[in-house]
Coordinates of C-alpha atoms in Angstrom, one line a residue:
M100 CA -13.9 92.7 -10.7
A101 CA -15.7 92.1 -7.4
K102 CA -16.9 88.7 -6.6
F103 CA -19.5 87.9 -3.9
K104 CA -19.8 84.7 -1.9
Y105 CA -23.0 85.2 0.0
P106 CA -23.6 85.3 2.9
S107 CA -20.3 85.5 4.8
V108 CA -17.5 86.1 2.3
Y109 CA -16.6 89.0 -0.1
V110 CA -13.6 89.0 -2.3
E111 CA -12.3 92.2 -3.7
E112 CA -9.8 91.7 -6.6
S113 CA -7.6 94.3 -8.2
S114 CA -4.3 94.2 -9.9
N115 CA -2.3 94.5 -6.8
F116 CA -4.7 93.5 -3.9
S117 CA -6.9 90.6 -3.1
F118 CA -8.3 89.2 0.1
Q119 CA -11.4 87.8 1.7
I120 CA -13.1 87.7 5.0
T121 CA -13.4 84.1 6.1
E122 CA -15.4 82.8 9.1
K123 CA -13.6 81.6 12.2
A124 CA -15.1 78.7 14.0
S125 CA -17.2 80.1 16.7
T126 CA -18.0 77.1 19.0
V127 CA -15.1 74.8 19.5
P128 CA -14.9 73.8 23.2
A129 CA -11.9 72.7 25.1
F130 CA -12.6 70.4 28.0
I131 CA -9.9 70.7 30.7
G132 CA -9.7 68.0 33.3
Y133 CA -8.7 64.6 34.6
T134 CA -8.6 61.4 32.6
A135 CA -7.7 57.7 33.3
I136 CA -4.8 57.7 30.8
T137 CA -2.2 60.5 30.7
N138 CA 0.6 58.5 29.1
D139 CA 0.4 56.6 25.8
N140 CA 3.2 54.1 25.4
G141 CA 5.7 56.6 26.9
K142 CA 4.2 59.7 25.2
N143 CA 3.1 62.3 27.8
L144 CA -0.4 63.5 27.1
L145 CA -0.7 66.1 29.7
F146 CA -1.3 69.8 29.0
Q147 CA -1.9 69.3 25.3
A148 CA -5.1 69.7 23.3
F149 CA -6.4 66.6 21.6
K150 CA -9.2 66.9 19.0
I151 CA -12.0 64.3 19.2
Q152 CA -15.3 63.9 17.4
S153 CA -17.2 61.3 19.5
I154 CA -17.2 59.8 22.9
I155 CA -15.9 56.6 21.5
E156 CA -12.8 58.5 20.4
F157 CA -12.5 59.9 23.9
D158 CA -12.7 56.4 25.5
S159 CA -10.1 55.0 23.1
L160 CA -7.7 57.8 24.0
F161 CA -8.2 58.4 27.6
E162 CA -10.0 55.5 29.3
S163 CA -8.8 52.1 30.3
D164 CA -10.2 48.6 31.3
E165 CA -9.1 49.4 34.9
N166 CA -11.2 52.5 34.9
P167 CA -14.7 51.8 33.6
P168 CA -15.9 54.8 31.4
Q169 CA -18.8 56.0 33.5
G170 CA -19.8 56.6 37.1
H171 CA -16.7 55.2 39.0
S172 CA -13.9 57.7 38.7
G173 CA -15.1 60.5 40.9
F174 CA -14.4 62.9 38.1
Y175 CA -16.8 64.6 35.8
L176 CA -14.8 65.2 32.5
R177 CA -15.8 62.1 30.7
D178 CA -19.5 62.2 31.3
S179 CA -19.5 65.9 30.5
V180 CA -18.0 65.2 27.1
Q181 CA -20.6 62.5 26.5
L182 CA -23.4 65.0 27.2
F183 CA -21.7 67.5 24.8
F184 CA -22.0 65.0 22.0
Q185 CA -25.6 63.9 23.0
N186 CA -26.7 67.5 22.9
G187 CA -25.4 68.5 19.5
G188 CA -21.7 68.7 19.9
T189 CA -19.6 67.8 17.0
I190 CA -15.9 68.6 17.6
C191 CA -14.1 69.5 20.8
Y192 CA -10.6 69.4 22.3
I193 CA -9.6 67.5 25.4
V194 CA -6.8 68.8 27.6
P195 CA -5.7 66.3 30.2
I196 CA -4.2 67.8 33.3
G197 CA -3.8 64.7 35.5
N198 CA -5.1 61.2 36.2
Y199 CA -7.7 59.7 38.5
D200 CA -5.1 59.1 41.2
Q201 CA -4.4 62.8 41.7
N202 CA -6.1 65.3 43.9
P203 CA -7.5 68.2 41.8
S204 CA -5.3 71.2 41.9
Q205 CA -5.8 74.9 41.0
I206 CA -2.4 74.9 39.4
D207 CA -3.3 72.1 37.1
F208 CA -6.3 73.9 35.8
N209 CA -4.4 77.1 35.3
K210 CA -1.7 75.3 33.4
G211 CA -4.4 73.6 31.2
L212 CA -5.8 76.9 30.3
D213 CA -2.3 78.3 29.6
C214 CA -1.5 75.6 27.1
L215 CA -4.3 76.7 24.9
D216 CA -2.9 80.3 24.4
D217 CA -1.4 79.5 21.0
S218 CA -4.5 77.7 19.7
K219 CA -6.2 79.2 16.7
K220 CA -9.3 77.0 17.1
I221 CA -10.5 77.0 20.7
T222 CA -13.4 79.4 21.4
V223 CA -15.0 77.9 24.5
Y224 CA -13.5 76.9 27.9
L225 CA -15.0 74.2 30.1
F226 CA -13.5 72.6 33.2
P227 CA -16.2 70.6 35.0
D228 CA -13.8 68.8 37.3
A229 CA -12.9 72.2 38.9
V230 CA -16.0 71.9 41.1
L231 CA -13.9 69.3 43.0
L232 CA -11.7 72.2 44.2
N233 CA -12.6 74.1 47.3
E234 CA -14.7 77.2 46.9
F235 CA -11.9 79.7 46.9
E236 CA -9.8 77.7 44.4
L237 CA -12.8 77.2 42.2
G238 CA -13.4 80.9 42.0
E239 CA -9.7 81.5 41.3
V240 CA -9.7 79.2 38.4
Q241 CA -12.9 80.7 37.0
R242 CA -11.6 84.2 37.3
Y243 CA -8.3 83.2 35.6
A244 CA -10.4 81.7 32.7
L245 CA -12.4 84.9 32.3
A246 CA -9.2 86.9 32.2
K247 CA -8.0 84.5 29.4
C248 CA -11.1 85.5 27.5
R249 CA -10.4 89.1 27.8
E250 CA -6.9 88.4 26.4
F251 CA -8.3 86.3 23.6
P252 CA -11.7 88.0 22.9
N253 CA -13.2 85.2 20.7
R254 CA -13.2 82.9 23.7
F255 CA -16.0 82.4 26.2
C256 CA -16.4 80.4 29.5
I257 CA -19.2 78.1 30.5
L258 CA -19.0 77.9 34.3
D259 CA -20.2 75.4 36.8
M260 CA -20.9 75.9 40.5
K261 CA -20.9 73.5 43.5
N262 CA -23.8 71.0 43.7
I263 CA -26.5 71.6 46.4
A264 CA -25.6 69.5 49.4
D265 CA -28.1 67.7 51.5
N266 CA -29.9 69.9 53.9
Q267 CA -28.3 73.0 52.4
D268 CA -30.1 76.2 51.7
I269 CA -30.7 76.0 47.9
Y270 CA -29.4 79.5 47.4
Q271 CA -26.2 79.0 49.2
P272 CA -24.1 77.6 46.3
I273 CA -25.2 80.6 44.2
K274 CA -24.3 83.1 46.9
I275 CA -20.9 81.5 47.3
F276 CA -20.3 81.4 43.5
R277 CA -21.2 85.1 43.2
N278 CA -19.0 86.1 46.1
H279 CA -15.9 84.4 44.5
M280 CA -16.3 85.6 40.9
G281 CA -15.0 89.1 41.4
T282 CA -16.1 92.0 39.2
E283 CA -14.0 91.9 36.1
N284 CA -14.5 90.2 32.7
L285 CA -17.9 89.0 33.6
K286 CA -19.2 89.4 30.0
F287 CA -17.0 86.6 29.0
G288 CA -18.7 83.9 30.9
A289 CA -22.1 82.3 31.7
A290 CA -23.0 80.0 34.6
Y291 CA -25.7 77.4 34.8
T292 CA -27.5 75.5 37.6
P293 CA -28.5 73.0 38.9
W294 CA -26.6 69.8 38.3
L295 CA -27.9 67.1 36.1
K296 CA -28.8 63.6 36.8
I297 CA -27.8 61.0 34.1
P298 CA -28.0 57.3 33.9
S299 CA -24.9 55.3 34.8
T300 CA -23.9 51.7 35.7
D301 CA -24.5 52.7 39.4
G302 CA -27.9 54.3 38.9
L303 CA -28.2 58.0 38.6
L304 CA -25.1 60.1 38.5
E305 CA -25.0 63.8 39.3
I306 CA -22.8 66.0 37.2
P307 CA -22.3 69.7 36.4
A308 CA -24.2 71.1 33.4
S309 CA -21.4 72.7 31.4
G310 CA -20.8 69.8 29.0
A311 CA -24.5 69.6 28.0
I312 CA -24.7 73.4 27.6
A313 CA -21.7 73.4 25.3
G314 CA -23.6 70.9 23.1
I315 CA -26.6 73.2 23.1
Y316 CA -24.3 76.1 22.0
V317 CA -23.3 74.0 19.0
K318 CA -26.8 72.9 18.2
T319 CA -28.1 76.5 18.3
L320 CA -25.3 77.7 16.1
S321 CA -26.0 75.0 13.4
Q322 CA -29.8 75.2 13.4
K323 CA -30.4 78.9 14.0
G324 CA -27.2 81.0 14.0
I325 CA -24.7 82.3 16.6
W326 CA -26.8 85.4 17.1
K327 CA -29.7 83.3 18.5
A328 CA -30.0 82.6 22.3
P329 CA -29.0 79.1 23.3
A330 CA -32.1 78.8 25.5
N331 CA -35.6 77.2 25.5
V332 CA -33.9 74.0 24.3
S333 CA -34.4 70.6 25.8
L334 CA -31.5 68.5 27.1
N335 CA -30.8 64.9 25.9
G336 CA -29.3 62.2 28.0
V337 CA -30.7 63.8 31.2
V338 CA -33.4 62.2 33.3
D339 CA -33.6 64.6 36.2
L340 CA -32.2 67.6 38.0
T341 CA -30.7 67.8 41.5
Y342 CA -33.2 70.6 42.2
D343 CA -36.4 71.8 40.6
Y344 CA -36.3 75.6 40.6
S345 CA -39.6 77.6 40.7
T346 CA -40.2 80.8 38.9
I347 CA -39.6 82.7 42.1
D348 CA -36.2 80.8 42.4
Q349 CA -35.4 81.8 38.9
E350 CA -35.8 85.5 39.6
F351 CA -33.1 85.1 42.4
L352 CA -30.8 83.4 39.8
T353 CA -31.5 85.9 37.0
L354 CA -31.7 89.3 38.9
D355 CA -28.7 90.0 41.1
L356 CA -29.3 93.7 41.9
V357 CA -26.3 94.0 44.2
Q358 CA -23.6 92.2 42.2
G359 CA -25.2 91.9 38.8
K360 CA -24.1 88.2 38.4
S361 CA -26.9 86.5 36.5
I362 CA -27.1 82.7 36.7
N363 CA -29.0 80.6 34.1
A364 CA -31.5 78.1 35.4
I365 CA -32.2 74.7 33.9
R366 CA -35.8 73.7 34.6
K367 CA -38.3 71.0 34.2
F368 CA -41.7 71.6 32.5
P369 CA -44.5 69.1 32.2
G370 CA -44.8 67.9 28.7
R371 CA -41.7 69.7 27.6
G372 CA -38.9 68.0 29.4
I373 CA -35.8 69.6 31.0
L374 CA -35.0 72.9 29.3
V375 CA -32.1 75.4 29.4
W376 CA -34.1 78.5 30.5
G377 CA -31.7 81.3 30.4
A378 CA -29.0 82.8 28.2
R379 CA -27.4 85.6 30.3
T380 CA -23.8 86.3 30.8
L381 CA -22.5 87.0 34.3
A382 CA -22.7 90.7 33.5
G383 CA -26.4 90.7 34.1
N384 CA -26.7 94.4 34.9
D385 CA -24.8 95.5 31.8
G386 CA -27.4 96.3 29.1
E387 CA -24.7 96.0 26.3
W388 CA -23.2 92.6 27.3
R389 CA -26.1 91.0 29.2
Y390 CA -26.7 88.1 26.7
V391 CA -24.6 85.2 25.8
N392 CA -25.5 85.2 22.1
M393 CA -24.9 88.9 21.7
V394 CA -21.5 88.7 23.3
R395 CA -20.4 85.6 21.3
F396 CA -21.8 87.0 18.1
Q397 CA -20.1 90.3 18.2
N398 CA -16.8 88.8 19.3
H399 CA -17.0 86.2 16.6
L400 CA -17.6 88.8 13.9
I401 CA -14.6 91.0 15.1
A402 CA -12.3 87.9 15.4
S403 CA -13.2 86.9 11.9
I404 CA -12.6 90.2 10.4
K405 CA -9.4 90.9 12.3
N406 CA -8.0 87.5 11.4
S407 CA -8.8 87.9 7.7
L408 CA -7.3 91.3 7.5
E409 CA -3.9 90.4 8.9
K410 CA -2.1 90.6 5.4
V411 CA -3.3 94.2 4.9
V412 CA -0.2 95.3 6.7
F413 CA 1.8 94.8 3.6
E414 CA -0.5 97.1 1.4
P415 CA -0.1 100.9 0.9
N416 CA -2.0 102.7 3.7
D417 CA -3.9 104.9 1.4
A418 CA -7.4 105.9 0.3
N419 CA -7.7 102.9 -2.0
L420 CA -7.1 100.5 0.8
W421 CA -9.5 102.3 3.2
M422 CA -12.3 102.2 0.7
T423 CA -11.7 98.5 -0.1
L424 CA -11.7 97.6 3.6
K425 CA -15.0 99.5 4.2
V426 CA -16.7 97.7 1.2
V427 CA -15.5 94.3 2.1
I428 CA -16.5 94.6 5.8
E429 CA -19.8 96.1 5.0
T430 CA -20.6 93.4 2.6
Y431 CA -19.6 90.7 5.1
L432 CA -21.9 92.3 7.8
Y433 CA -24.7 92.7 5.2
G434 CA -25.0 89.0 4.8
Y435 CA -25.7 88.7 8.5
W436 CA -28.1 91.7 8.4
R437 CA -30.0 90.1 5.6
N438 CA -30.3 86.8 7.5
G439 CA -31.9 88.7 10.5
A440 CA -28.8 88.8 12.8
F441 CA -28.9 92.6 13.3
P442 CA -31.9 94.8 14.3
G443 CA -32.9 97.7 12.0
R444 CA -34.9 98.1 8.9
K445 CA -31.9 99.7 7.2
T446 CA -28.2 98.7 7.3
E447 CA -27.4 102.1 8.6
E448 CA -29.3 101.2 11.7
A449 CA -27.4 97.8 12.0
Y450 CA -23.7 98.7 11.5
F451 CA -21.2 101.1 10.2
I452 CA -17.5 101.0 9.3
K453 CA -15.2 104.0 9.4
C454 CA -11.6 104.0 8.0
G455 CA -9.7 106.9 6.8
L456 CA -7.7 110.0 7.3
G457 CA -9.7 112.4 9.4
S458 CA -12.2 109.9 10.6
T459 CA -10.2 107.2 12.2
M460 CA -6.6 108.3 11.7
T461 CA -4.5 111.4 11.9
S462 CA -1.5 112.4 10.0
Q463 CA 0.5 111.3 12.9
D464 CA -1.1 107.9 12.8
L465 CA -0.1 107.5 9.2
A466 CA 3.4 108.6 9.8
E467 CA 3.6 105.9 12.6
G468 CA 2.4 103.3 10.2
K469 CA -1.0 102.8 11.9
L470 CA -4.1 101.5 10.1
I471 CA -7.2 102.1 12.3
I472 CA -10.7 100.9 11.7
W473 CA -13.8 101.5 13.8
I474 CA -16.8 99.2 13.5
G475 CA -20.1 99.9 15.1
M476 CA -22.7 97.1 15.4
A477 CA -26.2 97.2 16.8
T478 CA -27.4 94.0 18.4
M479 CA -30.1 94.9 20.9
Q480 CA -31.8 98.0 19.4
P481 CA -31.4 99.7 16.0
A482 CA -28.8 102.4 15.8
E483 CA -27.5 101.6 19.4
F484 CA -24.0 100.7 18.5
S485 CA -21.3 98.7 20.3
L486 CA -17.9 100.0 19.1
F487 CA -14.9 98.1 18.2
K488 CA -11.5 99.4 17.2
L489 CA -9.1 97.4 15.0
E490 CA -5.5 98.7 14.8
F491 CA -2.8 97.3 12.5
Q492 CA 0.9 98.3 12.4
M493 CA 1.7 98.5 8.7
V494 CA 5.0 97.0 7.3
S495 CA 7.1 99.8 5.6
D496 CA 8.9 99.1 2.4

């Protein structure tokens, strides 16, 4: 008998086969950077992920009396984590890559990213301290992180750029950022500007925006859903911006006709406060992968489905399995369609699932033990589908 667990889980039970699709966590950030403490009573803390649920927990693990928590270290990790929690963040992971006595190194950041390869929980990369690198090294780290997201498609990067220096052309950091980002894997990341001004013991402290933005991602997920744009949301814990972009400035940020690398503006509006005013990925000229919420939503669904179907490799690769998989996946996606996550007045306009001999597999595929599923999902317009292929190698008796 079939059992439904609306909206996200469907269980199909039979005498020999039972499984369910379970949701993977979609917004669990990893903050990679420098901390005051990297050794705890002889235990090395470097290049490991530590789960925390508050800034108090961060301070107890990684700060010390010799290094006051705010405004004195010259690094940005701790204050970025605080903004994460102030803006809706609940759980994150900290990856220490060095202490405050070290000079920031591209190698450290790459090793920090590498140590997360086996994590089943991390979905967002942040490394605000990387802005302390030179422009070339910063671009190298950011491209490396984007490539990681291609390798682990349920992951996404929130990127920072250099601050606007005194007497500098306000567009110069943006131009430099775009020139160093390359052309690959742009759909897996989004960048935000300008820097934020927050209160500290020394007055106002200027820090990159990524930590606050990660909190907004979590807040949008919990209040509206992962398919909703994390934009038009006010920032907490921020008293000012390092630059007040105009509407004309924003056009320069959003529209990059040459390279297609959109940058999201953070802006001040009278009576409304400081708002996140954009939700575009770096792939600004790509109609399919232009928006942060659409990329993260589709990748989240595919990751949840793929992760939940891992045990099908032990089942007979036959018509009964193919039909069961289609029904289970369709019912999972139906819950999202009913909640308004997909466009289309009919489910046929929102998604489709194909699995079977002659539609997704040949006789040769079956002989080689392959199970292939094609999933189409419309996120921008009804019946305009993004296609995803899931392939499993079946375990023979």
